PDB file of C-alpha atoms in Angstrom:
ATOM      1  CA  GLU A 966      59.300  94.212 170.302  1.00  0.00           C
ATOM      2  CA  ALA A 967      61.978  96.842 169.571  1.00  0.00           C
ATOM      3  CA  GLN A 968      63.016  98.360 172.870  1.00  0.00           C
ATOM      4  CA  VAL A 969      65.496 100.522 174.685  1.00  0.00           C
ATOM      5  CA  THR A 970      65.429  99.552 178.339  1.00  0.00           C
ATOM      6  CA  GLN A 971      66.795 101.714 181.112  1.00  0.00           C
ATOM      7  CA  ASN A 972      67.219 100.796 184.751  1.00  0.00           C
ATOM      8  CA  PRO A 973      66.460 102.002 187.292  1.00  0.00           C
ATOM      9  CA  ARG A 974      63.514 104.218 186.373  1.00  0.00           C
ATOM     10  CA  TYR A 975      63.829 106.200 189.589  1.00  0.00           C
ATOM     11  CA  LEU A 976      66.709 106.612 192.028  1.00  0.00           C
ATOM     12  CA  ILE A 977      67.256 108.817 195.046  1.00  0.00           C
ATOM     13  CA  THR A 978      70.789 108.756 196.382  1.00  0.00           C
ATOM     14  CA  VAL A 979      73.345 110.874 198.169  1.00  0.00           C
ATOM     15  CA  THR A 980      76.286 112.936 197.032  1.00  0.00           C
ATOM     16  CA  GLY A 981      79.404 110.920 196.310  1.00  0.00           C
ATOM     17  CA  LYS A 982      77.863 107.469 196.173  1.00  0.00           C
ATOM     18  CA  LYS A 983      78.773 105.879 192.852  1.00  0.00           C
ATOM     19  CA  LEU A 984      75.876 104.780 190.684  1.00  0.00           C
ATOM     20  CA  THR A 985      75.308 103.197 187.306  1.00  0.00           C
ATOM     21  CA  VAL A 986      72.299 103.577 185.045  1.00  0.00           C
ATOM     22  CA  THR A 987      72.029 100.711 182.612  1.00  0.00           C
ATOM     23  CA  CYS A 988      70.778 100.918 179.038  1.00  0.00           C
ATOM     24  CA  SER A 989      70.128  97.988 176.750  1.00  0.00           C
ATOM     25  CA  GLN A 990      68.717  97.821 173.218  1.00  0.00           C
ATOM     26  CA  ASN A 991      67.508  94.789 171.279  1.00  0.00           C
ATOM     27  CA  MET A 992      67.671  96.250 167.757  1.00  0.00           C
ATOM     28  CA  ASN A 993      71.353  95.568 167.000  1.00  0.00           C
ATOM     29  CA  HIS A 994      71.923  99.320 166.656  1.00  0.00           C
ATOM     30  CA  GLU A 995      75.475 100.584 166.259  1.00  0.00           C
ATOM     31  CA  TYR A 996      74.797 104.019 167.684  1.00  0.00           C
ATOM     32  CA  MET A 997      73.839 104.711 171.298  1.00  0.00           C
ATOM     33  CA  SER A 998      73.668 107.930 173.221  1.00  0.00           C
ATOM     34  CA  TRP A 999      72.816 109.428 176.596  1.00  0.00           C
ATOM     35  CA  TYR A1000      70.874 112.674 177.072  1.00  0.00           C
ATOM     36  CA  ARG A1001      69.806 114.577 180.126  1.00  0.00           C
ATOM     37  CA  GLN A1002      66.655 116.671 180.227  1.00  0.00           C
ATOM     38  CA  ASP A1003      66.296 119.681 182.479  1.00  0.00           C
ATOM     39  CA  PRO A1004      63.456 122.223 182.662  1.00  0.00           C
ATOM     40  CA  GLY A1005      64.009 125.141 180.327  1.00  0.00           C
ATOM     41  CA  LEU A1006      67.083 123.524 178.749  1.00  0.00           C
ATOM     42  CA  GLY A1007      65.627 120.684 176.725  1.00  0.00           C
ATOM     43  CA  LEU A1008      67.573 117.503 176.058  1.00  0.00           C
ATOM     44  CA  ARG A1009      71.342 117.743 175.963  1.00  0.00           C
ATOM     45  CA  GLN A1010      73.706 115.003 174.887  1.00  0.00           C
ATOM     46  CA  ILE A1011      76.112 113.634 177.504  1.00  0.00           C
ATOM     47  CA  TYR A1012      78.037 110.880 175.686  1.00  0.00           C
ATOM     48  CA  TYR A1013      77.578 108.804 172.589  1.00  0.00           C
ATOM     49  CA  SER A1014      78.975 105.648 171.066  1.00  0.00           C
ATOM     50  CA  MET A1015      79.339 104.905 167.368  1.00  0.00           C
ATOM     51  CA  ASN A1016      80.040 101.216 167.982  1.00  0.00           C
ATOM     52  CA  VAL A1017      81.600  98.755 170.432  1.00  0.00           C
ATOM     53  CA  GLU A1018      84.624 100.263 172.196  1.00  0.00           C
ATOM     54  CA  VAL A1019      84.043 103.627 170.465  1.00  0.00           C
ATOM     55  CA  THR A1020      82.718 106.392 172.699  1.00  0.00           C
ATOM     56  CA  ASP A1021      82.975 110.165 172.677  1.00  0.00           C
ATOM     57  CA  LYS A1022      81.856 113.187 174.628  1.00  0.00           C
ATOM     58  CA  GLY A1023      78.673 115.034 173.880  1.00  0.00           C
ATOM     59  CA  ASP A1024      77.836 118.542 175.002  1.00  0.00           C
ATOM     60  CA  VAL A1025      77.714 118.016 178.784  1.00  0.00           C
ATOM     61  CA  PRO A1026      80.066 115.128 179.679  1.00  0.00           C
ATOM     62  CA  GLU A1027      81.523 116.478 182.945  1.00  0.00           C
ATOM     63  CA  GLY A1028      80.940 114.138 185.876  1.00  0.00           C
ATOM     64  CA  TYR A1029      79.888 111.172 183.734  1.00  0.00           C
ATOM     65  CA  LYS A1030      81.555 108.080 182.301  1.00  0.00           C
ATOM     66  CA  VAL A1031      80.323 105.501 179.826  1.00  0.00           C
ATOM     67  CA  SER A1032      81.492 102.196 178.421  1.00  0.00           C
ATOM     68  CA  ARG A1033      80.517 100.122 175.379  1.00  0.00           C
ATOM     69  CA  LYS A1034      81.827  96.608 175.791  1.00  0.00           C
ATOM     70  CA  GLU A1035      78.898  94.989 174.014  1.00  0.00           C
ATOM     71  CA  LYS A1036      76.776  96.304 171.193  1.00  0.00           C
ATOM     72  CA  ARG A1037      73.519  96.098 173.108  1.00  0.00           C
ATOM     73  CA  ASN A1038      74.615  97.792 176.360  1.00  0.00           C
ATOM     74  CA  PHE A1039      75.684 101.343 177.109  1.00  0.00           C
ATOM     75  CA  PRO A1040      75.798 102.076 180.842  1.00  0.00           C
ATOM     76  CA  LEU A1041      76.081 105.596 182.245  1.00  0.00           C
ATOM     77  CA  ILE A1042      78.320 105.859 185.294  1.00  0.00           C
ATOM     78  CA  LEU A1043      78.341 108.636 187.862  1.00  0.00           C
ATOM     79  CA  GLU A1044      81.520 108.044 189.886  1.00  0.00           C
ATOM     80  CA  SER A1045      80.832 110.770 192.451  1.00  0.00           C
ATOM     81  CA  PRO A1046      77.344 112.154 191.916  1.00  0.00           C
ATOM     82  CA  SER A1047      76.567 115.721 192.888  1.00  0.00           C
ATOM     83  CA  PRO A1048      73.241 117.548 193.286  1.00  0.00           C
ATOM     84  CA  ASN A1049      73.658 119.317 189.919  1.00  0.00           C
ATOM     85  CA  GLN A1050      73.345 115.909 188.282  1.00  0.00           C
ATOM     86  CA  THR A1051      69.775 115.631 189.503  1.00  0.00           C
ATOM     87  CA  SER A1052      67.926 115.269 186.223  1.00  0.00           C
ATOM     88  CA  LEU A1053      65.904 113.062 183.895  1.00  0.00           C
ATOM     89  CA  TYR A1054      68.145 110.844 181.776  1.00  0.00           C
ATOM     90  CA  PHE A1055      67.369 109.194 178.446  1.00  0.00           C
ATOM     91  CA  CYS A1056      69.247 106.570 176.522  1.00  0.00           C
ATOM     92  CA  ALA A1057      68.798 106.401 172.750  1.00  0.00           C
ATOM     93  CA  SER A1058      69.900 104.060 169.996  1.00  0.00           C
ATOM     94  CA  GLY A1059      69.903 104.232 166.216  1.00  0.00           C
ATOM     95  CA  VAL A1060      71.112 102.620 163.016  1.00  0.00           C
ATOM     96  CA  GLY A1061      74.076 103.674 160.914  1.00  0.00           C
ATOM     97  CA  THR A1062      72.568 106.385 158.737  1.00  0.00           C
ATOM     98  CA  SER A1063      71.692 109.770 160.132  1.00  0.00           C
ATOM     99  CA  ASN A1064      68.166 109.821 158.828  1.00  0.00           C
ATOM    100  CA  GLN A1065      66.899 106.736 160.483  1.00  0.00           C
ATOM    101  CA  PRO A1066      64.816 107.379 163.600  1.00  0.00           C
ATOM    102  CA  GLN A1067      66.355 107.111 167.007  1.00  0.00           C
ATOM    103  CA  HIS A1068      64.670 105.032 169.686  1.00  0.00           C
ATOM    104  CA  PHE A1069      64.532 106.217 173.264  1.00  0.00           C
ATOM    105  CA  GLY A1070      64.131 104.555 176.610  1.00  0.00           C
ATOM    106  CA  ASP A1071      61.473 105.695 179.054  1.00  0.00           C
ATOM    107  CA  GLY A1072      63.920 107.626 181.164  1.00  0.00           C
ATOM    108  CA  THR A1073      65.622 107.462 184.550  1.00  0.00           C
ATOM    109  CA  ARG A1074      64.833 110.123 187.105  1.00  0.00           C
ATOM    110  CA  LEU A1075      67.838 110.690 189.347  1.00  0.00           C
ATOM    111  CA  SER A1076      67.744 112.739 192.538  1.00  0.00           C
ATOM    112  CA  ILE A1077      71.099 113.410 194.194  1.00  0.00           C
ATOM    113  CA  LEU A1078      70.739 114.759 197.712  1.00  0.00           C
TER     114      LEU A1078
ATOM    115  CA  ASP B1363      73.454 123.271 163.060  1.00  0.00           C
ATOM    116  CA  ALA B1364      70.448 125.212 161.857  1.00  0.00           C
ATOM    117  CA  LYS B1365      67.892 126.218 164.469  1.00  0.00           C
ATOM    118  CA  THR B1366      64.151 125.809 164.593  1.00  0.00           C
ATOM    119  CA  THR B1367      61.453 127.988 166.138  1.00  0.00           C
ATOM    120  CA  GLN B1368      58.196 126.597 167.462  1.00  0.00           C
ATOM    121  CA  PRO B1369      55.343 128.070 169.500  1.00  0.00           C
ATOM    122  CA  ASN B1370      55.588 127.220 173.194  1.00  0.00           C
ATOM    123  CA  SER B1371      52.097 125.779 173.399  1.00  0.00           C
ATOM    124  CA  MET B1372      48.993 125.012 171.381  1.00  0.00           C
ATOM    125  CA  GLU B1373      45.554 123.704 172.155  1.00  0.00           C
ATOM    126  CA  SER B1374      43.193 121.537 170.174  1.00  0.00           C
ATOM    127  CA  ASN B1375      39.911 119.711 170.552  1.00  0.00           C
ATOM    128  CA  GLU B1376      39.592 115.975 170.308  1.00  0.00           C
ATOM    129  CA  GLU B1377      38.737 114.635 166.846  1.00  0.00           C
ATOM    130  CA  GLU B1378      39.834 117.875 165.149  1.00  0.00           C
ATOM    131  CA  PRO B1379      42.931 118.360 162.971  1.00  0.00           C
ATOM    132  CA  VAL B1380      46.000 119.991 164.493  1.00  0.00           C
ATOM    133  CA  HIS B1381      48.632 121.946 162.585  1.00  0.00           C
ATOM    134  CA  LEU B1382      51.917 122.368 164.465  1.00  0.00           C
ATOM    135  CA  PRO B1383      54.196 124.928 162.806  1.00  0.00           C
ATOM    136  CA  CYS B1384      57.973 125.060 162.746  1.00  0.00           C
ATOM    137  CA  ASN B1385      60.166 127.807 161.303  1.00  0.00           C
ATOM    138  CA  HIS B1386      63.663 127.003 160.102  1.00  0.00           C
ATOM    139  CA  SER B1387      64.719 129.992 158.018  1.00  0.00           C
ATOM    140  CA  THR B1388      68.436 129.035 158.025  1.00  0.00           C
ATOM    141  CA  ILE B1389      67.887 125.485 156.795  1.00  0.00           C
ATOM    142  CA  SER B1390      70.508 124.180 154.366  1.00  0.00           C
ATOM    143  CA  GLY B1391      69.933 122.033 151.334  1.00  0.00           C
ATOM    144  CA  THR B1392      71.154 118.909 153.107  1.00  0.00           C
ATOM    145  CA  ASP B1393      69.064 119.334 156.282  1.00  0.00           C
ATOM    146  CA  TYR B1394      66.281 116.861 156.825  1.00  0.00           C
ATOM    147  CA  ILE B1395      63.324 117.948 158.955  1.00  0.00           C
ATOM    148  CA  HIS B1396      62.536 115.515 161.748  1.00  0.00           C
ATOM    149  CA  TRP B1397      59.687 115.520 164.236  1.00  0.00           C
ATOM    150  CA  TYR B1398      59.654 113.737 167.551  1.00  0.00           C
ATOM    151  CA  ARG B1399      57.144 113.888 170.361  1.00  0.00           C
ATOM    152  CA  GLN B1400      57.382 113.236 174.068  1.00  0.00           C
ATOM    153  CA  LEU B1401      54.341 111.976 175.904  1.00  0.00           C
ATOM    154  CA  PRO B1402      54.132 112.661 179.641  1.00  0.00           C
ATOM    155  CA  SER B1403      56.532 110.491 181.647  1.00  0.00           C
ATOM    156  CA  GLN B1404      57.938 108.844 178.522  1.00  0.00           C
ATOM    157  CA  GLY B1405      60.966 109.111 176.306  1.00  0.00           C
ATOM    158  CA  PRO B1406      60.854 110.935 172.975  1.00  0.00           C
ATOM    159  CA  GLU B1407      59.211 109.080 170.128  1.00  0.00           C
ATOM    160  CA  TYR B1408      59.900 109.485 166.410  1.00  0.00           C
ATOM    161  CA  VAL B1409      56.972 110.836 164.417  1.00  0.00           C
ATOM    162  CA  ILE B1410      58.030 111.634 160.854  1.00  0.00           C
ATOM    163  CA  HIS B1411      60.767 113.186 158.728  1.00  0.00           C
ATOM    164  CA  GLY B1412      61.184 114.646 155.247  1.00  0.00           C
ATOM    165  CA  LEU B1413      63.453 116.644 152.952  1.00  0.00           C
ATOM    166  CA  THR B1414      61.440 118.491 150.319  1.00  0.00           C
ATOM    167  CA  SER B1415      58.243 116.649 149.539  1.00  0.00           C
ATOM    168  CA  ASN B1416      55.277 116.262 151.837  1.00  0.00           C
ATOM    169  CA  VAL B1417      55.290 112.992 153.745  1.00  0.00           C
ATOM    170  CA  ASN B1418      52.577 110.851 155.273  1.00  0.00           C
ATOM    171  CA  ASN B1419      52.699 107.964 157.684  1.00  0.00           C
ATOM    172  CA  ARG B1420      50.311 106.295 160.071  1.00  0.00           C
ATOM    173  CA  MET B1421      50.944 108.867 162.792  1.00  0.00           C
ATOM    174  CA  ALA B1422      50.933 112.176 160.947  1.00  0.00           C
ATOM    175  CA  SER B1423      51.639 114.192 157.817  1.00  0.00           C
ATOM    176  CA  LEU B1424      54.480 116.591 157.231  1.00  0.00           C
ATOM    177  CA  ALA B1425      53.933 119.570 154.958  1.00  0.00           C
ATOM    178  CA  ILE B1426      57.114 121.338 153.857  1.00  0.00           C
ATOM    179  CA  ALA B1427      57.030 124.831 152.373  1.00  0.00           C
ATOM    180  CA  GLU B1428      58.375 125.211 148.862  1.00  0.00           C
ATOM    181  CA  ASP B1429      61.301 127.336 150.085  1.00  0.00           C
ATOM    182  CA  ARG B1430      61.836 124.852 152.974  1.00  0.00           C
ATOM    183  CA  LYS B1431      62.003 127.669 155.502  1.00  0.00           C
ATOM    184  CA  SER B1432      59.042 126.301 157.390  1.00  0.00           C
ATOM    185  CA  SER B1433      57.135 123.079 157.882  1.00  0.00           C
ATOM    186  CA  THR B1434      53.938 121.920 159.515  1.00  0.00           C
ATOM    187  CA  LEU B1435      53.209 118.691 161.332  1.00  0.00           C
ATOM    188  CA  ILE B1436      49.597 117.694 160.797  1.00  0.00           C
ATOM    189  CA  LEU B1437      47.686 115.390 163.115  1.00  0.00           C
ATOM    190  CA  HIS B1438      44.540 114.636 161.167  1.00  0.00           C
ATOM    191  CA  ARG B1439      42.268 113.800 164.111  1.00  0.00           C
ATOM    192  CA  ALA B1440      43.675 114.635 167.497  1.00  0.00           C
ATOM    193  CA  THR B1441      43.080 112.218 170.318  1.00  0.00           C
ATOM    194  CA  LEU B1442      43.719 112.655 174.017  1.00  0.00           C
ATOM    195  CA  ARG B1443      46.755 110.428 173.578  1.00  0.00           C
ATOM    196  CA  ASP B1444      48.296 113.023 171.253  1.00  0.00           C
ATOM    197  CA  ALA B1445      48.799 115.448 174.149  1.00  0.00           C
ATOM    198  CA  ALA B1446      52.576 115.755 174.212  1.00  0.00           C
ATOM    199  CA  VAL B1447      55.513 118.030 173.538  1.00  0.00           C
ATOM    200  CA  TYR B1448      56.346 118.052 169.822  1.00  0.00           C
ATOM    201  CA  TYR B1449      59.895 118.765 168.688  1.00  0.00           C
ATOM    202  CA  CYS B1450      60.976 119.903 165.243  1.00  0.00           C
ATOM    203  CA  ILE B1451      64.654 119.058 164.591  1.00  0.00           C
ATOM    204  CA  LEU B1452      66.961 119.577 161.622  1.00  0.00           C
ATOM    205  CA  ARG B1453      69.560 116.937 160.795  1.00  0.00           C
ATOM    206  CA  ASP B1454      72.345 117.517 158.284  1.00  0.00           C
ATOM    207  CA  VAL B1455      73.074 114.333 156.343  1.00  0.00           C
ATOM    208  CA  ARG B1456      76.560 115.542 155.464  1.00  0.00           C
ATOM    209  CA  ASN B1457      77.858 115.562 159.023  1.00  0.00           C
ATOM    210  CA  ALA B1458      80.512 112.980 159.666  1.00  0.00           C
ATOM    211  CA  GLY B1459      81.267 111.599 163.087  1.00  0.00           C
ATOM    212  CA  ASN B1460      78.520 112.360 165.535  1.00  0.00           C
ATOM    213  CA  ASN B1461      75.962 112.981 162.840  1.00  0.00           C
ATOM    214  CA  ARG B1462      73.296 111.183 164.789  1.00  0.00           C
ATOM    215  CA  LYS B1463      73.102 113.754 167.576  1.00  0.00           C
ATOM    216  CA  LEU B1464      69.695 115.345 167.853  1.00  0.00           C
ATOM    217  CA  ILE B1465      69.698 119.009 168.820  1.00  0.00           C
ATOM    218  CA  TRP B1466      66.583 119.719 170.832  1.00  0.00           C
ATOM    219  CA  GLY B1467      64.720 122.956 171.292  1.00  0.00           C
ATOM    220  CA  LEU B1468      61.914 123.257 173.822  1.00  0.00           C
ATOM    221  CA  GLY B1469      59.198 122.146 171.424  1.00  0.00           C
ATOM    222  CA  THR B1470      55.466 122.842 171.384  1.00  0.00           C
ATOM    223  CA  SER B1471      53.344 121.558 174.234  1.00  0.00           C
ATOM    224  CA  LEU B1472      50.063 120.365 172.731  1.00  0.00           C
ATOM    225  CA  ALA B1473      46.969 120.148 174.917  1.00  0.00           C
ATOM    226  CA  VAL B1474      43.968 118.204 173.588  1.00  0.00           C
ATOM    227  CA  ASN B1475      40.581 119.008 175.045  1.00  0.00           C
ATOM    228  CA  PRO B1476      37.918 116.281 175.269  1.00  0.00           C
TER     229      PRO B1476
END
């Protein structure tokens, strides 16, 4: 079954404690992306990757890092989380052409205290 | 990127058709119209997309106005499982680089009454 898998689904942590949210897709997609969703703001792109070792900033990259060492994995790293990063995070993947659908994970709800 | 306008919320009854409108008056000739939906506690899910002609798939139909300034997502028989937020998104096929980014509005929250 085609899937984008995120872990963990829920996390409560404290300010400054480094965390990683993993994302894995089994569709051999070149493109992967991270979004955050906040009430009243919709989904906003954090980082994206066009292929292995190719990543770039989205609209709200501050405070986040990503890496793309393998095609299937695209982890989101918060080196020093802060309360304003409390949000619902989604990983997405897609094929090479812009009109193919993107596939989303079920989300990771992060609470930074 | 061209913007879309959707009603904040709509309501329907189970088993009845639902027409979800989207206005995109500044659409360009190379913009495709995409629809996604987000069920409660889930990630967004692709529904349908089209350019000029009406489109049908197993989930829904997409009716596109002749001038392309508006479109309507049609759910032929709403079920309780169709209660979700529906997003209408324009994607320009000409964009190089990060052409896969989806630009999200706030969508239409659809309630389905039993």
